[in-house]
Structure formats: C-alpha cells, structure tokens
PDB file of C-alpha atoms and ligand atoms in Angstrom:
ATOM      1  CA  MET A 817     -11.401  78.780  51.858  1.00  0.00           C
ATOM      2  CA  VAL A 818     -11.946  76.284  48.447  1.00  0.00           C
ATOM      3  CA  PRO A 819     -15.534  75.283  49.298  1.00  0.00           C
ATOM      4  CA  GLY A 820     -15.359  72.254  47.691  1.00  0.00           C
ATOM      5  CA  ALA A 821     -13.611  68.593  48.015  1.00  0.00           C
ATOM      6  CA  ARG A 822     -10.034  69.547  49.147  1.00  0.00           C
ATOM      7  CA  LEU A 823      -8.149  65.653  47.664  1.00  0.00           C
ATOM      8  CA  ILE A 824      -4.758  64.392  47.597  1.00  0.00           C
ATOM      9  CA  VAL A 825      -3.577  61.607  45.025  1.00  0.00           C
ATOM     10  CA  LEU A 826      -0.215  59.583  46.758  1.00  0.00           C
ATOM     11  CA  GLY A 827       1.369  57.209  44.938  1.00  0.00           C
ATOM     12  CA  LYS A 828       4.905  56.321  43.537  1.00  0.00           C
ATOM     13  CA  GLN A 829       5.117  56.435  39.920  1.00  0.00           C
ATOM     14  CA  GLY A 830       3.004  54.189  37.456  1.00  0.00           C
ATOM     15  CA  ALA A 831       0.449  54.071  40.772  1.00  0.00           C
ATOM     16  CA  GLY A 832      -2.172  55.069  38.388  1.00  0.00           C
ATOM     17  CA  LYS A 833      -2.328  58.248  39.722  1.00  0.00           C
ATOM     18  CA  GLY A 834      -2.806  60.317  37.020  1.00  0.00           C
ATOM     19  CA  THR A 835      -5.615  57.798  34.898  1.00  0.00           C
ATOM     20  CA  GLN A 836      -7.069  58.115  38.243  1.00  0.00           C
ATOM     21  CA  CYS A 837      -7.833  61.343  38.723  1.00  0.00           C
ATOM     22  CA  MET A 838      -8.664  61.959  34.960  1.00  0.00           C
ATOM     23  CA  ARG A 839     -11.383  59.403  35.747  1.00  0.00           C
ATOM     24  CA  LEU A 840     -12.030  60.811  39.110  1.00  0.00           C
ATOM     25  CA  SER A 841     -12.148  64.495  38.132  1.00  0.00           C
ATOM     26  CA  ARG A 842     -15.402  63.268  35.360  1.00  0.00           C
ATOM     27  CA  ARG A 843     -17.206  61.553  37.713  1.00  0.00           C
ATOM     28  CA  TYR A 844     -17.171  64.237  40.542  1.00  0.00           C
ATOM     29  CA  VAL A 845     -16.194  67.760  38.338  1.00  0.00           C
ATOM     30  CA  LEU A 846     -13.471  68.072  40.195  1.00  0.00           C
ATOM     31  CA  PRO A 847     -10.160  70.340  38.702  1.00  0.00           C
ATOM     32  CA  HIS A 848      -7.273  67.830  38.412  1.00  0.00           C
ATOM     33  CA  ILE A 849      -4.007  69.320  39.785  1.00  0.00           C
ATOM     34  CA  SER A 850      -1.662  67.137  37.821  1.00  0.00           C
ATOM     35  CA  THR A 851       2.564  69.148  38.546  1.00  0.00           C
ATOM     36  CA  GLY A 852       4.023  66.903  36.496  1.00  0.00           C
ATOM     37  CA  ASP A 853       2.008  68.044  33.836  1.00  0.00           C
ATOM     38  CA  MET A 854       1.738  71.673  33.966  1.00  0.00           C
ATOM     39  CA  LEU A 855       5.400  71.855  34.387  1.00  0.00           C
ATOM     40  CA  ARG A 856       5.607  70.099  30.913  1.00  0.00           C
ATOM     41  CA  ALA A 857       3.512  72.789  29.833  1.00  0.00           C
ATOM     42  CA  ALA A 858       5.605  75.391  30.445  1.00  0.00           C
ATOM     43  CA  VAL A 859       8.480  73.178  29.059  1.00  0.00           C
ATOM     44  CA  LYS A 860       6.918  72.792  25.674  1.00  0.00           C
ATOM     45  CA  ALA A 861       6.088  76.657  26.119  1.00  0.00           C
ATOM     46  CA  ARG A 862       8.602  77.964  26.909  1.00  0.00           C
ATOM     47  CA  THR A 863       7.890  79.918  29.282  1.00  0.00           C
ATOM     48  CA  PRO A 864      10.917  81.147  31.704  1.00  0.00           C
ATOM     49  CA  LEU A 865       9.225  77.897  34.229  1.00  0.00           C
ATOM     50  CA  GLY A 866       9.500  75.704  32.142  1.00  0.00           C
ATOM     51  CA  LEU A 867      13.592  76.969  31.124  1.00  0.00           C
ATOM     52  CA  GLU A 868      14.524  76.731  33.980  1.00  0.00           C
ATOM     53  CA  ALA A 869      12.236  73.404  34.913  1.00  0.00           C
ATOM     54  CA  ARG A 870      13.680  71.071  32.155  1.00  0.00           C
ATOM     55  CA  ARG A 871      16.857  69.756  33.485  1.00  0.00           C
ATOM     56  CA  TYR A 872      15.096  68.379  36.638  1.00  0.00           C
ATOM     57  CA  LEU A 873      12.993  66.970  34.452  1.00  0.00           C
ATOM     58  CA  ASP A 874      15.140  65.052  32.071  1.00  0.00           C
ATOM     59  CA  ALA A 875      17.107  63.634  34.809  1.00  0.00           C
ATOM     60  CA  GLY A 876      13.631  63.271  37.302  1.00  0.00           C
ATOM     61  CA  ASP A 877      14.463  65.206  40.232  1.00  0.00           C
ATOM     62  CA  LEU A 878      12.671  67.376  42.238  1.00  0.00           C
ATOM     63  CA  ILE A 879      12.230  70.848  40.989  1.00  0.00           C
ATOM     64  CA  PRO A 880      13.270  73.268  44.266  1.00  0.00           C
ATOM     65  CA  ASP A 881       9.960  73.214  46.766  1.00  0.00           C
ATOM     66  CA  GLU A 882       9.706  76.378  45.809  1.00  0.00           C
ATOM     67  CA  VAL A 883       9.178  76.959  42.466  1.00  0.00           C
ATOM     68  CA  VAL A 884       6.669  74.174  42.794  1.00  0.00           C
ATOM     69  CA  LEU A 885       4.878  75.898  45.717  1.00  0.00           C
ATOM     70  CA  ALA A 886       4.433  78.999  43.519  1.00  0.00           C
ATOM     71  CA  MET A 887       3.011  77.353  40.773  1.00  0.00           C
ATOM     72  CA  VAL A 888       0.269  75.825  42.848  1.00  0.00           C
ATOM     73  CA  ALA A 889      -0.138  78.562  44.611  1.00  0.00           C
ATOM     74  CA  GLY A 890      -1.307  81.333  41.378  1.00  0.00           C
ATOM     75  CA  ARG A 891      -3.476  76.929  40.240  1.00  0.00           C
ATOM     76  CA  LEU A 892      -5.312  77.187  43.158  1.00  0.00           C
ATOM     77  CA  ASP A 893      -6.105  80.922  43.210  1.00  0.00           C
ATOM     78  CA  GLN A 894      -8.205  80.148  40.263  1.00  0.00           C
ATOM     79  CA  ASP A 895     -11.902  80.265  39.361  1.00  0.00           C
ATOM     80  CA  ASP A 896     -12.318  76.807  39.663  1.00  0.00           C
ATOM     81  CA  THR A 897     -10.558  75.356  42.218  1.00  0.00           C
ATOM     82  CA  ARG A 898     -11.951  78.077  44.602  1.00  0.00           C
ATOM     83  CA  THR A 899     -15.457  76.410  43.603  1.00  0.00           C
ATOM     84  CA  ARG A 900     -15.532  72.718  43.164  1.00  0.00           C
ATOM     85  CA  GLY A 901     -11.582  72.164  44.765  1.00  0.00           C
ATOM     86  CA  PHE A 902      -9.080  69.914  43.444  1.00  0.00           C
ATOM     87  CA  LEU A 903      -8.376  66.774  43.086  1.00  0.00           C
ATOM     88  CA  LEU A 904      -4.403  67.034  43.380  1.00  0.00           C
ATOM     89  CA  ASP A 905      -1.591  64.421  41.659  1.00  0.00           C
ATOM     90  CA  GLY A 906       2.773  64.197  42.186  1.00  0.00           C
ATOM     91  CA  PHE A 907       1.863  67.081  45.267  1.00  0.00           C
ATOM     92  CA  PRO A 908       2.546  67.303  47.500  1.00  0.00           C
ATOM     93  CA  ARG A 909       6.008  65.543  47.456  1.00  0.00           C
ATOM     94  CA  THR A 910       8.583  66.242  49.870  1.00  0.00           C
ATOM     95  CA  VAL A 911       7.835  67.681  53.882  1.00  0.00           C
ATOM     96  CA  ALA A 912       8.234  71.125  52.612  1.00  0.00           C
ATOM     97  CA  GLN A 913       5.975  71.071  50.228  1.00  0.00           C
ATOM     98  CA  ALA A 914       2.999  69.670  51.702  1.00  0.00           C
ATOM     99  CA  ASP A 915       4.186  72.110  55.280  1.00  0.00           C
ATOM    100  CA  GLY A 916       3.730  75.321  52.836  1.00  0.00           C
ATOM    101  CA  PHE A 917       0.650  73.751  51.082  1.00  0.00           C
ATOM    102  CA  ASP A 918      -0.761  74.006  54.810  1.00  0.00           C
ATOM    103  CA  GLU A 919      -0.092  77.432  54.777  1.00  0.00           C
ATOM    104  CA  LEU A 920      -1.998  78.068  51.539  1.00  0.00           C
ATOM    105  CA  LEU A 921      -4.721  76.444  52.110  1.00  0.00           C
ATOM    106  CA  LYS A 922      -5.550  77.402  55.550  1.00  0.00           C
ATOM    107  CA  PRO A 923      -8.121  78.398  57.151  1.00  0.00           C
ATOM    108  CA  ALA A 924      -9.211  75.667  54.819  1.00  0.00           C
ATOM    109  CA  VAL A 925      -8.118  71.774  55.291  1.00  0.00           C
ATOM    110  CA  ILE A 926      -7.528  68.932  52.902  1.00  0.00           C
ATOM    111  CA  ASP A 927     -10.475  66.483  53.111  1.00  0.00           C
ATOM    112  CA  LEU A 928      -8.673  62.772  52.057  1.00  0.00           C
ATOM    113  CA  VAL A 929      -5.791  61.566  50.908  1.00  0.00           C
ATOM    114  CA  LEU A 930      -6.076  58.554  48.684  1.00  0.00           C
ATOM    115  CA  ASN A 931      -2.972  56.722  48.222  1.00  0.00           C
ATOM    116  CA  LEU A 932      -2.850  54.984  45.559  1.00  0.00           C
ATOM    117  CA  VAL A 933      -0.346  51.246  46.385  1.00  0.00           C
ATOM    118  CA  VAL A 934       1.057  48.752  43.892  1.00  0.00           C
ATOM    119  CA  PRO A 935       4.509  46.851  44.582  1.00  0.00           C
ATOM    120  CA  THR A 936       7.816  48.317  42.918  1.00  0.00           C
ATOM    121  CA  GLY A 937       8.192  45.661  40.496  1.00  0.00           C
ATOM    122  CA  LEU A 938       4.596  46.051  38.626  1.00  0.00           C
ATOM    123  CA  VAL A 939       5.148  49.903  38.388  1.00  0.00           C
ATOM    124  CA  LEU A 940       8.538  49.601  37.202  1.00  0.00           C
ATOM    125  CA  ALA A 941       6.507  47.584  34.500  1.00  0.00           C
ATOM    126  CA  ARG A 942       3.553  49.902  33.656  1.00  0.00           C
ATOM    127  CA  LEU A 943       6.689  52.660  33.577  1.00  0.00           C
ATOM    128  CA  VAL A 944       8.685  50.901  30.450  1.00  0.00           C
ATOM    129  CA  SER A 945       5.411  50.062  28.575  1.00  0.00           C
ATOM    130  CA  ARG A 946       3.711  53.869  29.030  1.00  0.00           C
ATOM    131  CA  ARG A 947       2.601  56.280  26.706  1.00  0.00           C
ATOM    132  CA  VAL A 948       0.972  59.727  27.026  1.00  0.00           C
ATOM    133  CA  CYS A 949      -0.018  62.204  24.645  1.00  0.00           C
ATOM    134  CA  GLU A 950       1.405  65.532  24.162  1.00  0.00           C
ATOM    135  CA  ASP A 951      -0.965  67.908  24.208  1.00  0.00           C
ATOM    136  CA  CYS A 952      -3.361  66.134  27.110  1.00  0.00           C
ATOM    137  CA  GLY A 953      -1.934  63.785  29.085  1.00  0.00           C
ATOM    138  CA  ALA A 954      -4.023  61.338  28.560  1.00  0.00           C
ATOM    139  CA  ILE A 955      -2.493  57.857  29.544  1.00  0.00           C
ATOM    140  CA  TYR A 956      -1.958  54.703  27.157  1.00  0.00           C
ATOM    141  CA  SER A 957       0.423  51.470  26.893  1.00  0.00           C
ATOM    142  CA  THR A 958       1.757  49.213  24.363  1.00  0.00           C
ATOM    143  CA  SER A 959      -0.847  47.135  25.433  1.00  0.00           C
ATOM    144  CA  THR A 960      -3.904  49.775  25.265  1.00  0.00           C
ATOM    145  CA  PRO A 961      -2.652  52.055  22.671  1.00  0.00           C
ATOM    146  CA  PRO A 962      -4.956  54.697  21.114  1.00  0.00           C
ATOM    147  CA  LYS A 963      -7.650  53.388  18.576  1.00  0.00           C
ATOM    148  CA  LEU A 964      -5.528  55.437  15.351  1.00  0.00           C
ATOM    149  CA  ASN A 965      -2.071  55.457  15.443  1.00  0.00           C
ATOM    150  CA  TRP A 966      -1.405  56.878  18.343  1.00  0.00           C
ATOM    151  CA  THR A 967      -3.230  59.284  18.083  1.00  0.00           C
ATOM    152  CA  CYS A 968      -4.698  60.142  21.709  1.00  0.00           C
ATOM    153  CA  ASP A 969      -8.047  59.109  20.824  1.00  0.00           C
ATOM    154  CA  PHE A 970      -9.447  62.454  23.592  1.00  0.00           C
ATOM    155  CA  CYS A 971      -7.670  65.391  21.488  1.00  0.00           C
ATOM    156  CA  GLY A 972      -5.962  64.500  18.304  1.00  0.00           C
ATOM    157  CA  GLY A 973      -2.447  65.197  19.957  1.00  0.00           C
ATOM    158  CA  ASP A 974       0.989  62.831  19.023  1.00  0.00           C
ATOM    159  CA  VAL A 975       1.159  59.792  21.982  1.00  0.00           C
ATOM    160  CA  VAL A 976       4.930  59.229  23.266  1.00  0.00           C
ATOM    161  CA  GLN A 977       7.050  57.536  25.165  1.00  0.00           C
ATOM    162  CA  ARG A 978       7.469  60.247  27.855  1.00  0.00           C
ATOM    163  CA  GLU A 979      10.972  61.766  27.498  1.00  0.00           C
ATOM    164  CA  ASP A 980      11.776  61.205  31.803  1.00  0.00           C
ATOM    165  CA  ASP A 981      10.445  57.834  31.102  1.00  0.00           C
ATOM    166  CA  THR A 982      14.123  56.685  30.758  1.00  0.00           C
ATOM    167  CA  GLU A 983      15.095  53.529  32.808  1.00  0.00           C
ATOM    168  CA  GLU A 984      17.457  55.724  34.782  1.00  0.00           C
ATOM    169  CA  ALA A 985      15.405  59.192  34.980  1.00  0.00           C
ATOM    170  CA  ILE A 986      12.725  56.691  36.443  1.00  0.00           C
ATOM    171  CA  LYS A 987      14.781  55.102  39.947  1.00  0.00           C
ATOM    172  CA  ASN A 988      16.681  58.754  40.011  1.00  0.00           C
ATOM    173  CA  ARG A 989      12.022  59.056  40.934  1.00  0.00           C
ATOM    174  CA  LEU A 990      11.471  56.269  42.509  1.00  0.00           C
ATOM    175  CA  ASP A 991      14.488  56.163  44.704  1.00  0.00           C
ATOM    176  CA  LEU A 992      13.023  59.778  45.144  1.00  0.00           C
ATOM    177  CA  TYR A 993       9.884  58.544  46.110  1.00  0.00           C
ATOM    178  CA  ASP A 994      10.996  56.618  48.377  1.00  0.00           C
ATOM    179  CA  SER A 995      12.999  59.527  50.075  1.00  0.00           C
ATOM    180  CA  SER A 996      10.632  62.807  49.982  1.00  0.00           C
ATOM    181  CA  THR A 997       7.214  61.315  49.337  1.00  0.00           C
ATOM    182  CA  ALA A 998       7.072  58.261  51.430  1.00  0.00           C
ATOM    183  CA  PRO A 999       7.056  60.359  55.228  1.00  0.00           C
ATOM    184  CA  LEU A1000       3.633  62.150  53.354  1.00  0.00           C
ATOM    185  CA  VAL A1001       1.996  58.669  53.891  1.00  0.00           C
ATOM    186  CA  ALA A1002       2.716  59.085  57.805  1.00  0.00           C
ATOM    187  CA  ARG A1003       1.993  62.758  58.025  1.00  0.00           C
ATOM    188  CA  TYR A1004      -1.507  61.750  57.090  1.00  0.00           C
ATOM    189  CA  GLU A1005      -2.246  58.820  58.737  1.00  0.00           C
ATOM    190  CA  ALA A1006      -1.323  60.154  61.584  1.00  0.00           C
ATOM    191  CA  LEU A1007      -3.831  63.664  61.333  1.00  0.00           C
ATOM    192  CA  GLY A1008      -6.569  60.901  60.343  1.00  0.00           C
ATOM    193  CA  LYS A1009      -6.611  61.426  56.298  1.00  0.00           C
ATOM    194  CA  LEU A1010      -5.387  58.422  54.983  1.00  0.00           C
ATOM    195  CA  VAL A1011      -6.608  55.783  52.988  1.00  0.00           C
ATOM    196  CA  GLU A1012      -4.738  53.144  51.206  1.00  0.00           C
ATOM    197  CA  VAL A1013      -6.342  51.447  47.803  1.00  0.00           C
ATOM    198  CA  SER A1014      -4.493  48.893  46.426  1.00  0.00           C
ATOM    199  CA  GLY A1015      -3.678  49.723  42.986  1.00  0.00           C
ATOM    200  CA  GLU A1016      -2.540  46.645  41.248  1.00  0.00           C
ATOM    201  CA  GLY A1017      -6.172  46.067  39.408  1.00  0.00           C
ATOM    202  CA  SER A1018      -7.512  47.264  35.940  1.00  0.00           C
ATOM    203  CA  PRO A1019      -8.206  50.750  35.783  1.00  0.00           C
ATOM    204  CA  GLY A1020     -12.279  49.954  36.394  1.00  0.00           C
ATOM    205  CA  ASP A1021     -11.443  47.776  39.166  1.00  0.00           C
ATOM    206  CA  VAL A1022      -9.622  50.481  40.501  1.00  0.00           C
ATOM    207  CA  ALA A1023     -11.655  53.699  40.045  1.00  0.00           C
ATOM    208  CA  ASN A1024     -14.937  51.319  41.354  1.00  0.00           C
ATOM    209  CA  SER A1025     -12.698  51.210  45.194  1.00  0.00           C
ATOM    210  CA  LEU A1026     -11.535  55.016  44.665  1.00  0.00           C
ATOM    211  CA  ASN A1027     -15.003  55.735  44.536  1.00  0.00           C
ATOM    212  CA  ALA A1028     -16.909  53.722  46.917  1.00  0.00           C
ATOM    213  CA  VAL A1029     -13.818  55.635  49.222  1.00  0.00           C
ATOM    214  CA  ILE A1030     -15.190  59.090  48.065  1.00  0.00           C
ATOM    215  CA  ASP A1031     -19.138  58.466  48.536  1.00  0.00           C
ATOM    216  CA  ALA A1032     -18.455  56.867  52.191  1.00  0.00           C
ATOM    217  CA  TYR A1033     -17.292  59.854  52.560  1.00  0.00           C
ATOM    218  CA  GLN A1034     -19.352  62.039  50.909  1.00  0.00           C
ATOM    219  CA  HIS A1035     -22.484  60.307  52.537  1.00  0.00           C
ATOM    220  CA  GLY A1036     -20.626  60.600  56.089  1.00  0.00           C
ATOM    221  CA  GLY A1037     -21.267  64.533  55.773  1.00  0.00           C
ATOM    222  CA  GLY A1038     -17.875  65.616  54.321  1.00  0.00           C
ATOM    223  CA  PHE A1039     -17.217  67.582  51.678  1.00  0.00           C
ATOM    224  CA  PHE A1040     -19.306  70.570  49.961  1.00  0.00           C
ATOM    225  CA  PRO A1041     -21.439  70.357  47.131  1.00  0.00           C
ATOM    226  CA  PRO A1042     -22.726  67.636  48.928  1.00  0.00           C
ATOM    227  CA  THR A1043     -24.281  65.706  45.521  1.00  0.00           C
ATOM    228  CA  PRO A1044     -22.094  66.019  42.550  1.00  0.00           C
ATOM    229  CA  PRO A1045     -23.167  65.550  39.413  1.00  0.00           C
ATOM    230  CA  GLU A1046     -22.747  62.043  38.094  1.00  0.00           C
ATOM    231  CA  HIS A1047     -21.341  61.073  35.027  1.00  0.00           C
ATOM    232  CA  SER A1048     -21.860  58.034  32.606  1.00  0.00           C
TER     233      SER A1048
HETATM  234  P1  ADP B  51       6.868  60.751  38.395  1.00  0.00           P
HETATM  235  O1  ADP B  51       5.241  60.393  39.112  1.00  0.00           O
HETATM  236  O2  ADP B  51       6.301  59.238  36.735  1.00  0.00           O
HETATM  237  O3  ADP B  51       7.130  61.190  38.532  1.00  0.00           O
HETATM  238  P2  ADP B  51       4.915  63.684  37.004  1.00  0.00           P
HETATM  239  O4  ADP B  51       4.017  63.783  36.387  1.00  0.00           O
HETATM  240  O5  ADP B  51       4.283  63.664  38.217  1.00  0.00           O
HETATM  241  O6  ADP B  51       5.957  62.086  36.694  1.00  0.00           O
HETATM  242  O7  ADP B  51       6.222  64.740  37.674  1.00  0.00           O
HETATM  243  C1  ADP B  51       7.500  64.428  36.254  1.00  0.00           C
HETATM  244  C2  ADP B  51       8.498  65.155  36.703  1.00  0.00           C
HETATM  245  O8  ADP B  51       7.883  66.747  37.544  1.00  0.00           O
HETATM  246  C3  ADP B  51       9.433  64.559  38.078  1.00  0.00           C
HETATM  247  O9  ADP B  51      10.140  63.483  37.938  1.00  0.00           O
HETATM  248  C4  ADP B  51       9.401  66.412  38.431  1.00  0.00           C
HETATM  249  O10 ADP B  51      10.665  66.774  37.823  1.00  0.00           O
HETATM  250  C5  ADP B  51       8.404  67.137  38.052  1.00  0.00           C
HETATM  251  N1  ADP B  51       7.902  67.550  39.261  1.00  0.00           N
HETATM  252  C6  ADP B  51       6.370  67.260  39.147  1.00  0.00           C
HETATM  253  N2  ADP B  51       5.814  67.571  40.319  1.00  0.00           N
HETATM  254  C7  ADP B  51       6.389  67.783  41.101  1.00  0.00           C
HETATM  255  C8  ADP B  51       5.940  67.769  43.060  1.00  0.00           C
HETATM  256  N3  ADP B  51       5.528  68.321  43.825  1.00  0.00           N
HETATM  257  N4  ADP B  51       8.077  68.596  44.123  1.00  0.00           N
HETATM  258  C9  ADP B  51       8.974  68.694  42.789  1.00  0.00           C
HETATM  259  N5  ADP B  51       9.148  67.878  41.045  1.00  0.00           N
HETATM  260  C10 ADP B  51       8.080  67.679  40.520  1.00  0.00           C
END
C-alpha cells in the first residue's frame, strides 16, 4: 500500500525525536509525520479537532486513540506518504494505537522502529530549556537559540516555550510514556523491528548513528526506492 520506507521513531519526551526526524526527513526525503505538530496546528487554527484537543495538550494528557488514529489515517492517505513512505514521530503512543495502525497499514508493514534512548535526568533538562517555532515546529533550546531575536532561522516564525512544557505537564507526559508507550518497545522488539540508538550525544552524533542504521537496512535490500537522493 505504501511503497516507501515506513519508519517509526520511539523515545521519551525530550529524547530528540523531533530534531532527528527533521534531519532524517531531509536526508531520506521522507514525509515527517508528527502527531504533536499536527495537533498543535489544529489548536492554532481552531479547527473542531483543535478545539477538542486543546485541553488534553495543555494537561499533557493523551488524545483519545480513535481521534489520533483518524488523524493519522487521513495523513497516510495523502500522495506524499503513498509514494515516499513516512517517518512517524509521536505515534503510535499506546498499544491500541499500534494495533489500529497495523490494521490501517495492511497489507504493508513497518520497516524499522528506531528507539532513541536517553536517561530521564537528561530529558528533563532538555525539556525545560526547549524552545520551538510556533509556525514550522523547528526545535531550539536556550543554549542553541536561533540566530536573531528568537525568530526561526528557517521560516521567520516566533520561537517560544511550548505551553505544555510546564513542570506539571512534563511530569504527566513522562508518566504516561512509562505506562502507555514503553510497552511498545517490547512489542516491536518481539517483531524484530526495533533498533536502539543512544540519544545522548550531540544532534550531529545521534544523526550519524541513525543514518548508519538506516543505510545498513537499506543496503540489505530493505526499502523501496533503494537509493534516496543525498542531501548535504
Ligand atoms: P512530547 O513528546 O513532548 O509529549 P508531542 O509533540 O509528541 O510532544 O505531543 C504533544 C501532545 O500531543 C501530547 O502531550 C498529547 O497531548 C498529544 N499527542 C501527540 N501525539 C499523540 C498520540 N499519538 N496519542 C495521543 N496524544 C498525542
């Protein structure tokens, strides 16, 4: 059904999924599907989905599975994901989402699940210093700000602290990760799809590790199309 690379990036909040997915998306020309970015865009645009989702996002709670599944199903039906595949960031996040997604994808299957592993102490430090572009979602931090006045280097949007990066909402999200999302690691490991990559190094080092995993998979005859364009 989807004749390209089908990748999932797993990892705690602050593990670096968004940062790395942006790099991977450019390098492998893969559509980056971030359910968090989609939901924040819906909240900003005040769509019916956004109006419903807002209270969950503010509290750091999970949006109901059927709502997220419908949103992802709509996105997978677009031309770019049909021809190129996808890089999923922030989804699936529960066993029910993973089950629903398997059904949605049939007869295709996931190629690889990349699990970015980072200790909790480090993700907490990253989350409190995280800043994001309100328009394109580019990720910065207080130690690596945009070049000019908290204006996004890529799109000129305002770079701000996310409303759900409060101490309380962060704690709730990390607890939900342990109870709802962590079981997915064992699920994909049992299927032989999981590769663990340390997310502790610099963004460039982590990107090199991820690229090496994907290139090795690809050279083993993993995905179609076999030779994605190189981007420097
Ligand atoms: P983080 O990984 O820091 O929590 P995300 O941008 O991935 O950030 O998600 C932000 C919020 O969007 C979550 O706290 C949750 O409310 C909602 N969300 C995103 N993805 C999902 C999902 N797959 N299922 C349920 N809720 C989701």
